[in-house]
Coordinates of N, CA and C in Angstrom, one line a residue:
M1 N -24.4 -47.0 -7.5 CA -24.6 -48.2 -6.8 C -26.4 -48.5 -6.7
N2 N -26.1 -49.3 -5.6 CA -27.3 -50.5 -5.6 C -28.5 -49.9 -4.9
N3 N -29.6 -49.7 -6.2 CA -31.0 -49.1 -5.2 C -31.3 -50.2 -4.3
R4 N -31.7 -51.2 -4.5 CA -32.5 -52.1 -3.2 C -31.1 -51.8 -1.7
H5 N -30.5 -51.2 -2.0 CA -29.7 -50.6 -0.1 C -30.5 -49.2 0.1
M6 N -30.8 -48.9 -0.6 CA -31.8 -47.4 -0.5 C -33.0 -47.8 0.3
N7 N -33.6 -46.5 1.2 CA -35.1 -46.7 1.6 C -36.1 -46.0 0.7
S8 N -37.6 -45.6 0.8 CA -38.2 -44.8 0.1 C -37.8 -43.4 -0.2
D9 N -37.0 -42.9 0.7 CA -36.9 -41.8 0.7 C -35.3 -41.1 -0.6
G10 N -34.5 -42.3 -1.1 CA -33.3 -42.5 -1.8 C -32.6 -42.3 -0.9
E11 N -32.7 -42.4 0.5 CA -31.3 -42.5 1.4 C -30.5 -43.8 1.6
L12 N -29.5 -44.0 1.9 CA -28.5 -45.1 2.3 C -29.2 -45.4 4.0
P13 N -29.2 -46.7 4.1 CA -29.7 -46.7 5.3 C -28.4 -46.3 6.3
G14 N -28.9 -46.0 7.9 CA -27.8 -44.9 8.6 C -28.0 -43.2 8.5
I15 N -27.4 -43.3 9.5 CA -27.3 -41.7 9.6 C -27.7 -40.2 8.6
S16 N -27.9 -39.6 9.0 CA -28.5 -38.1 8.1 C -28.4 -37.1 9.4
G17 N -28.1 -36.0 8.5 CA -28.6 -34.6 9.4 C -27.4 -33.7 9.6
L18 N -27.5 -33.1 10.2 CA -26.1 -32.0 10.1 C -25.4 -32.1 11.5
G19 N -25.3 -33.2 12.3 CA -24.5 -33.7 13.1 C -23.2 -34.7 12.9
G20 N -22.8 -35.1 14.2 CA -21.7 -35.6 14.1 C -20.1 -34.7 13.6
W21 N -19.4 -35.0 12.7 CA -18.1 -34.3 12.2 C -19.0 -33.3 11.1
L22 N -20.2 -32.9 11.0 CA -20.5 -31.7 10.1 C -20.7 -30.5 11.3
I23 N -20.8 -30.8 12.7 CA -20.6 -30.3 13.6 C -19.4 -29.1 13.7
L24 N -18.7 -30.0 13.3 CA -17.3 -29.2 13.1 C -17.4 -27.9 11.9
I25 N -17.7 -28.7 10.9 CA -17.2 -28.5 9.4 C -18.6 -26.9 10.1
Q26 N -19.5 -27.0 10.5 CA -20.1 -25.8 10.3 C -19.8 -25.0 11.3
I27 N -19.2 -25.4 12.7 CA -18.3 -24.2 13.0 C -17.1 -23.4 12.8
S28 N -16.3 -24.4 11.8 CA -15.1 -23.9 11.0 C -15.7 -22.8 10.2
L29 N -16.3 -23.0 9.3 CA -17.1 -22.1 8.3 C -17.6 -20.6 9.1
W30 N -18.7 -21.3 10.0 CA -18.5 -19.6 11.0 C -17.9 -18.9 11.6
F31 N -16.7 -19.5 12.0 CA -15.5 -19.1 11.9 C -14.6 -18.4 11.2
A32 N -14.5 -19.2 9.8 CA -14.0 -18.5 8.5 C -14.7 -17.3 8.3
L33 N -16.1 -17.3 8.3 CA -17.0 -15.6 7.7 C -16.1 -14.7 8.4
V34 N -16.5 -14.9 9.8 CA -16.1 -13.7 10.7 C -14.4 -13.7 10.2
F35 N -13.8 -14.3 10.0 CA -12.4 -14.0 10.2 C -12.1 -13.1 8.7
L36 N -12.5 -13.8 7.6 CA -12.9 -13.1 6.0 C -13.3 -11.9 6.3
I37 N -14.2 -11.6 6.9 CA -14.9 -10.4 7.3 C -14.1 -9.6 7.5
S38 N -13.7 -9.9 8.9 CA -12.8 -8.9 9.4 C -11.3 -8.4 8.5
D39 N -10.9 -9.5 7.9 CA -10.0 -9.2 7.1 C -10.2 -8.4 5.9
V40 N -11.6 -8.5 4.9 CA -12.2 -7.8 4.2 C -12.2 -6.4 4.4
S41 N -12.9 -6.1 5.8 CA -13.0 -4.9 6.4 C -12.0 -4.0 6.5
Q42 N -10.7 -5.0 6.8 CA -9.7 -4.2 6.9 C -8.4 -3.3 6.1
V43 N -9.0 -3.7 5.0 CA -8.2 -3.6 3.9 C -7.6 -2.2 3.9
N44 N -8.1 -1.3 4.2 CA -8.0 0.5 4.5 C -6.6 0.2 5.7
V45 N -6.9 -0.2 6.5 CA -5.9 0.0 7.4 C -4.4 -1.2 6.8
I46 N -4.9 -2.2 6.6 CA -3.5 -3.1 6.0 C -2.6 -2.5 5.4
M47 N -3.7 -1.6 4.2 CA -2.7 -1.5 3.1 C -2.3 -0.1 2.9
D48 N -2.4 0.7 4.0 CA -2.2 2.0 4.1 C -0.5 2.0 4.1
P49 N 0.1 2.3 3.4 CA 1.7 2.8 3.1 C 2.2 3.4 4.4
A50 N 1.7 4.4 5.2 CA 2.3 4.9 6.4 C 2.7 3.5 7.5
R51 N 1.3 2.8 7.8 CA 1.6 2.2 8.7 C 2.9 0.9 8.6
W52 N 3.4 0.5 7.3 CA 4.6 0.2 6.8 C 5.3 0.7 6.9
E53 N 5.8 1.6 6.3 CA 6.7 2.8 5.9 C 7.1 3.8 7.4
V54 N 6.2 3.7 8.3 CA 6.8 4.5 9.6 C 6.8 4.0 10.6
G55 N 5.3 3.0 10.8 CA 4.9 2.2 11.6 C 6.3 0.9 12.0
R56 N 6.6 0.4 10.8 CA 7.4 -0.7 11.2 C 8.9 -0.7 10.2
G57 N 8.9 1.1 9.7 CA 10.3 1.1 9.1 C 10.6 0.5 8.1
V58 N 9.6 0.4 7.4 CA 9.7 -0.6 5.9 C 10.3 0.8 4.7
D59 N 11.5 0.6 4.0 CA 11.6 1.3 2.7 C 10.2 1.6 2.2
P60 N 9.8 3.3 1.4 CA 8.8 2.6 0.7 C 9.0 1.9 -1.0
Q61 N 10.3 1.6 -1.2 CA 10.3 0.5 -2.3 C 10.0 -0.4 -2.3
I62 N 10.5 -0.4 -1.0 CA 10.1 -2.3 -0.3 C 8.8 -2.6 -0.5
Y63 N 8.3 -1.7 -0.2 CA 6.6 -1.4 0.1 C 6.2 -1.7 -1.1
T64 N 6.1 -0.3 -2.1 CA 5.6 -0.4 -3.5 C 5.9 -1.8 -4.2
E65 N 7.1 -2.5 -4.0 CA 7.7 -3.6 -4.6 C 7.1 -5.1 -4.2
M66 N 7.7 -4.8 -2.7 CA 6.8 -6.2 -2.8 C 5.8 -6.8 -1.6
I67 N 5.9 -5.7 -0.8 CA 4.8 -5.6 0.8 C 3.0 -5.7 -0.3
R68 N 3.0 -4.6 -1.1 CA 2.0 -3.9 -2.1 C 1.3 -5.6 -2.6
P69 N 2.1 -5.8 -3.3 CA 1.1 -7.0 -4.5 C 0.8 -8.2 -3.4
L70 N 2.1 -8.6 -2.6 CA 1.6 -9.1 -1.5 C 0.1 -9.1 -0.6
L71 N -0.3 -7.9 -0.5 CA -1.3 -7.9 0.3 C -2.6 -7.6 -0.7
W72 N -2.2 -6.9 -1.7 CA -3.1 -7.3 -2.7 C -4.4 -8.6 -3.1
F73 N -2.9 -9.7 -3.1 CA -3.1 -11.2 -3.4 C -3.9 -11.4 -2.0
G74 N -3.7 -11.3 -0.9 CA -4.3 -11.3 0.4 C -5.7 -10.8 0.0
F75 N -6.4 -9.6 -0.3 CA -7.2 -9.2 -0.3 C -7.9 -10.0 -1.2
I76 N -7.6 -10.2 -2.6 CA -8.5 -10.8 -3.6 C -8.3 -12.2 -3.3
S77 N -7.5 -12.7 -2.6 CA -7.6 -14.4 -2.1 C -9.3 -14.1 -1.2
S78 N -9.0 -13.2 0.0 CA -10.0 -13.1 1.4 C -10.9 -13.3 0.6
T79 N -11.2 -12.2 -0.6 CA -12.7 -12.0 -1.0 C -13.6 -13.1 -1.7
I80 N -12.4 -13.8 -2.4 CA -12.7 -14.8 -3.3 C -13.0 -15.9 -1.9
L81 N -12.4 -16.2 -1.1 CA -12.6 -17.3 0.0 C -14.0 -17.0 0.5
L82 N -14.3 -15.8 1.1 CA -15.3 -15.1 1.5 C -16.7 -15.6 0.5
M83 N -16.7 -15.4 -0.5 CA -17.6 -15.5 -1.5 C -18.3 -17.5 -1.6
I84 N -16.9 -18.3 -1.4 CA -17.0 -19.1 -1.5 C -17.8 -20.0 -0.1
V85 N -17.2 -19.3 1.2 CA -17.8 -19.7 2.6 C -18.9 -19.5 2.5
I86 N -19.8 -18.1 2.0 CA -21.6 -17.7 2.2 C -21.9 -18.7 0.9
V87 N -21.5 -18.9 0.1 CA -22.0 -20.0 -1.0 C -22.1 -21.3 -0.1
N88 N -20.7 -21.9 0.4 CA -21.4 -23.4 1.1 C -22.2 -23.1 2.6
L89 N -22.1 -22.2 3.3 CA -23.0 -22.3 4.1 C -24.6 -21.8 3.8
I90 N -24.8 -21.8 2.6 CA -26.2 -21.6 2.2 C -26.7 -23.0 1.3
L91 N -25.1 -23.5 0.7 CA -25.3 -24.9 0.2 C -26.0 -26.1 1.4
L92 N -24.9 -25.5 2.7 CA -25.2 -26.7 3.6 C -26.7 -26.7 4.4
Y93 N -27.0 -25.6 4.9 CA -28.5 -25.6 5.3 C -29.3 -25.8 4.7
K94 N -28.9 -25.6 2.9 CA -30.5 -26.1 2.1 C -30.0 -27.6 2.0
R95 N -28.8 -28.0 2.3 CA -28.3 -29.5 2.0 C -28.3 -30.4 0.6
K96 N -28.0 -29.1 -0.2 CA -27.7 -29.1 -1.4 C -26.7 -30.2 -1.7
R97 N -26.7 -31.1 -2.8 CA -25.7 -32.1 -3.1 C -24.6 -31.6 -3.8
Q98 N -24.8 -30.3 -3.8 CA -23.4 -29.6 -4.2 C -22.6 -29.1 -3.1
F99 N -23.0 -29.3 -1.7 CA -22.3 -28.8 -0.7 C -20.4 -29.8 -1.0
P100 N -20.6 -30.9 -0.8 CA -19.5 -31.9 -0.7 C -18.3 -31.6 -1.3
R101 N -18.7 -30.9 -2.7 CA -17.8 -30.6 -3.9 C -17.3 -29.3 -3.4
M102 N -18.2 -28.1 -2.8 CA -17.7 -27.1 -2.5 C -16.5 -26.9 -1.5
M103 N -17.1 -27.5 -0.6 CA -16.2 -27.9 0.1 C -14.8 -28.0 0.3
M104 N -14.9 -29.4 -0.8 CA -13.4 -29.5 -1.7 C -12.7 -28.8 -2.0
V105 N -13.4 -27.6 -2.8 CA -13.0 -26.9 -3.9 C -12.4 -26.0 -2.5
M106 N -13.1 -25.7 -1.7 CA -12.6 -24.4 -0.4 C -11.4 -25.1 -0.4
Y107 N -10.9 -26.2 0.5 CA -10.1 -26.6 0.9 C -9.0 -26.6 0.3
L108 N -8.8 -27.6 -1.2 CA -8.0 -26.9 -2.3 C -7.6 -25.5 -2.3
M109 N -8.3 -24.8 -2.8 CA -8.4 -23.1 -2.5 C -7.3 -22.8 -1.6
N110 N -8.0 -23.4 -0.5 CA -6.9 -22.7 0.6 C -5.4 -23.5 -0.1
V111 N -5.2 -24.3 0.1 CA -4.1 -25.2 -0.7 C -3.2 -23.8 -1.0
I112 N -3.9 -23.8 -2.2 CA -3.1 -22.8 -3.5 C -2.5 -21.4 -3.2
I113 N -4.0 -21.0 -2.5 CA -3.8 -19.7 -1.6 C -2.2 -19.4 -0.5
S114 N -2.3 -20.8 0.2 CA -1.1 -20.9 1.0 C 0.4 -20.7 0.5
I115 N 0.3 -21.9 -0.6 CA 1.3 -22.1 -1.3 C 1.9 -21.0 -2.2
V116 N 1.0 -19.9 -2.9 CA 1.0 -19.1 -3.3 C 1.3 -17.9 -2.6
T117 N 1.0 -17.6 -1.4 CA 2.0 -16.6 -0.6 C 3.0 -16.7 0.3
W118 N 3.0 -18.2 -0.1 CA 4.4 -18.4 1.2 C 5.5 -18.2 0.0
I119 N 5.5 -18.8 -1.7 CA 6.5 -18.5 -2.5 C 6.1 -16.7 -2.4
L120 N 5.1 -15.8 -2.7 CA 5.6 -14.4 -2.8 C 6.4 -13.9 -1.4
I121 N 5.8 -14.3 -0.2 CA 6.9 -14.1 0.9 C 8.6 -14.6 1.0
A122 N 8.8 -16.1 0.5 CA 9.6 -16.4 0.1 C 10.7 -15.8 -0.7
R123 N 10.2 -15.7 -2.1 CA 11.4 -14.5 -2.8 C 11.6 -13.5 -2.5
N124 N 11.3 -12.8 -1.6 CA 11.7 -11.3 -1.8 C 12.7 -11.0 -0.9
E125 N 13.6 -10.5 -1.5 CA 15.0 -10.4 -0.7 C 14.7 -9.0 0.5
I126 N 14.5 -9.2 1.5 CA 14.2 -7.7 2.0 C 15.4 -7.8 3.5
P127 N 16.0 -6.6 2.9 CA 17.0 -6.7 4.0 C 16.8 -7.4 5.9
R128 N 17.6 -7.7 6.1 CA 16.9 -8.6 7.5 C 16.6 -7.2 8.5
E129 N 17.3 -5.9 8.7 CA 16.6 -5.0 10.1 C 15.3 -4.7 9.1
Q130 N 14.5 -4.9 7.9 CA 12.9 -4.1 7.0 C 12.2 -5.8 7.0
H131 N 12.9 -6.7 7.3 CA 12.2 -8.0 7.2 C 11.0 -8.1 7.8
V132 N 9.7 -7.7 7.8 CA 8.8 -7.9 8.3 C 7.9 -9.2 7.7
L133 N 8.4 -9.5 7.4 CA 7.4 -10.6 6.0 C 8.4 -12.4 6.7
D134 N 7.6 -12.9 7.3 CA 8.3 -14.6 7.7 C 7.4 -15.4 7.2
A135 N 8.5 -16.1 6.4 CA 7.7 -17.3 5.5 C 7.6 -18.3 6.3
N136 N 7.7 -18.8 7.7 CA 7.7 -19.6 8.2 C 5.8 -19.9 8.8
P137 N 5.4 -18.7 9.4 CA 3.8 -18.9 9.3 C 3.3 -19.1 8.3
A138 N 3.4 -18.7 6.8 CA 2.9 -19.1 5.8 C 3.5 -20.6 5.4
F139 N 4.5 -21.2 5.4 CA 4.5 -22.6 5.2 C 4.1 -23.5 6.2
Q140 N 4.1 -22.8 7.6 CA 2.8 -24.0 8.5 C 1.4 -23.5 8.1
L141 N 0.9 -22.5 7.5 CA -0.7 -22.8 6.8 C -0.7 -23.7 5.6
I142 N 0.6 -23.9 4.7 CA 0.6 -25.2 3.6 C 0.6 -26.5 4.6
V143 N 1.1 -26.5 5.4 CA 0.9 -27.7 6.1 C -0.7 -27.9 6.5
R144 N -0.9 -27.0 7.5 CA -2.4 -27.2 7.8 C -3.5 -27.6 6.8
S145 N -3.4 -26.8 6.0 CA -4.0 -26.6 4.5 C -4.0 -28.0 4.2
I146 N -3.0 -28.8 4.1 CA -3.0 -29.9 3.1 C -3.6 -31.2 4.5
L147 N -3.4 -31.0 5.5 CA -3.4 -32.2 6.7 C -5.1 -31.7 6.8
T148 N -6.0 -30.4 6.6 CA -7.0 -30.7 6.1 C -7.5 -31.0 5.7
C149 N -7.1 -30.7 4.2 CA -7.8 -31.5 2.7 C -7.2 -33.4 3.1
C150 N -6.6 -33.6 4.4 CA -6.1 -35.0 3.6 C -7.2 -35.9 5.0
I151 N -7.8 -34.6 5.8 CA -8.7 -35.5 6.9 C -10.2 -35.2 6.0
F152 N -10.4 -34.0 5.5 CA -11.9 -33.8 5.1 C -12.2 -34.2 4.0
I153 N -11.5 -34.3 2.7 CA -12.0 -34.4 1.7 C -12.4 -36.4 1.2
P154 N -11.5 -36.7 2.4 CA -12.1 -38.3 2.1 C -13.4 -38.3 3.1
Y155 N -13.5 -37.9 4.1 CA -14.6 -37.5 4.7 C -15.4 -36.8 3.8
F156 N -16.0 -36.6 3.4 CA -17.1 -36.1 2.5 C -16.9 -36.9 1.6
L157 N -15.8 -37.0 0.7 CA -16.3 -39.0 -0.2 C -16.9 -40.5 0.5
R158 N -16.4 -40.5 1.5 CA -17.1 -41.7 2.1 C -18.3 -41.5 3.2
S159 N -18.5 -40.4 3.8 CA -19.4 -40.4 5.0 C -20.8 -41.0 4.5
V160 N -21.0 -41.9 5.2 CA -22.5 -41.9 4.9 C -23.9 -40.9 5.4
R161 N -23.0 -40.6 6.6 CA -24.0 -38.9 6.5 C -24.3 -37.9 5.8
V162 N -23.0 -37.9 5.4 CA -22.6 -36.7 4.0 C -23.9 -37.1 2.7
K163 N -23.3 -38.2 2.1 CA -24.3 -39.0 0.8 C -25.7 -39.0 1.5
N164 N -26.7 -38.7 2.7 CA -27.8 -39.1 3.5 C -28.0 -37.3 3.3
T165 N -27.5 -37.0 3.9 CA -27.4 -35.7 3.9 C -28.2 -34.4 3.1
F166 N -27.3 -34.6 2.0 CA -26.8 -33.4 0.9 C -27.4 -34.5 -0.2
V167 N -28.6 -34.7 -0.2 CA -29.5 -35.1 -1.2 C -30.2 -34.4 -2.5
K168 N -30.5 -33.0 -1.8 CA -31.3 -32.4 -2.8 C -30.7 -31.6 -4.2

């Protein structure tokens, strides 16, 4: 980058700070934090076999072979995403240079997790009367995650506000 366009603080001319589209990023991170904490804290309830076998009429073998591995994957991926969200919030408010890169990592992780979730749901052959897992919402999550990547990754790569804000 040409240094003659930078001011004495090393910033490009133009806007900086946590305004603009970064407000949406902040809101989404705080919502993600709340939802992920809720998901992780509900693990005992969600993984209770009685909830699936008695409450939803799922065969114990189907629960053991198909649903439990999917639930474990969900718990592990939620825990990883929770850690990434916490790191991103810290990087955001400290205005660290690593923040845009870590947000891109988070967006790509969401795509990967949604694809794996969809595959895990779609590959299971559960009898129709016991089918409690629907692959359609998982596929819609893939589409939303990809659209989020298509919008926000270019934003983090090209935004003058982002370049001026995350310089430490």
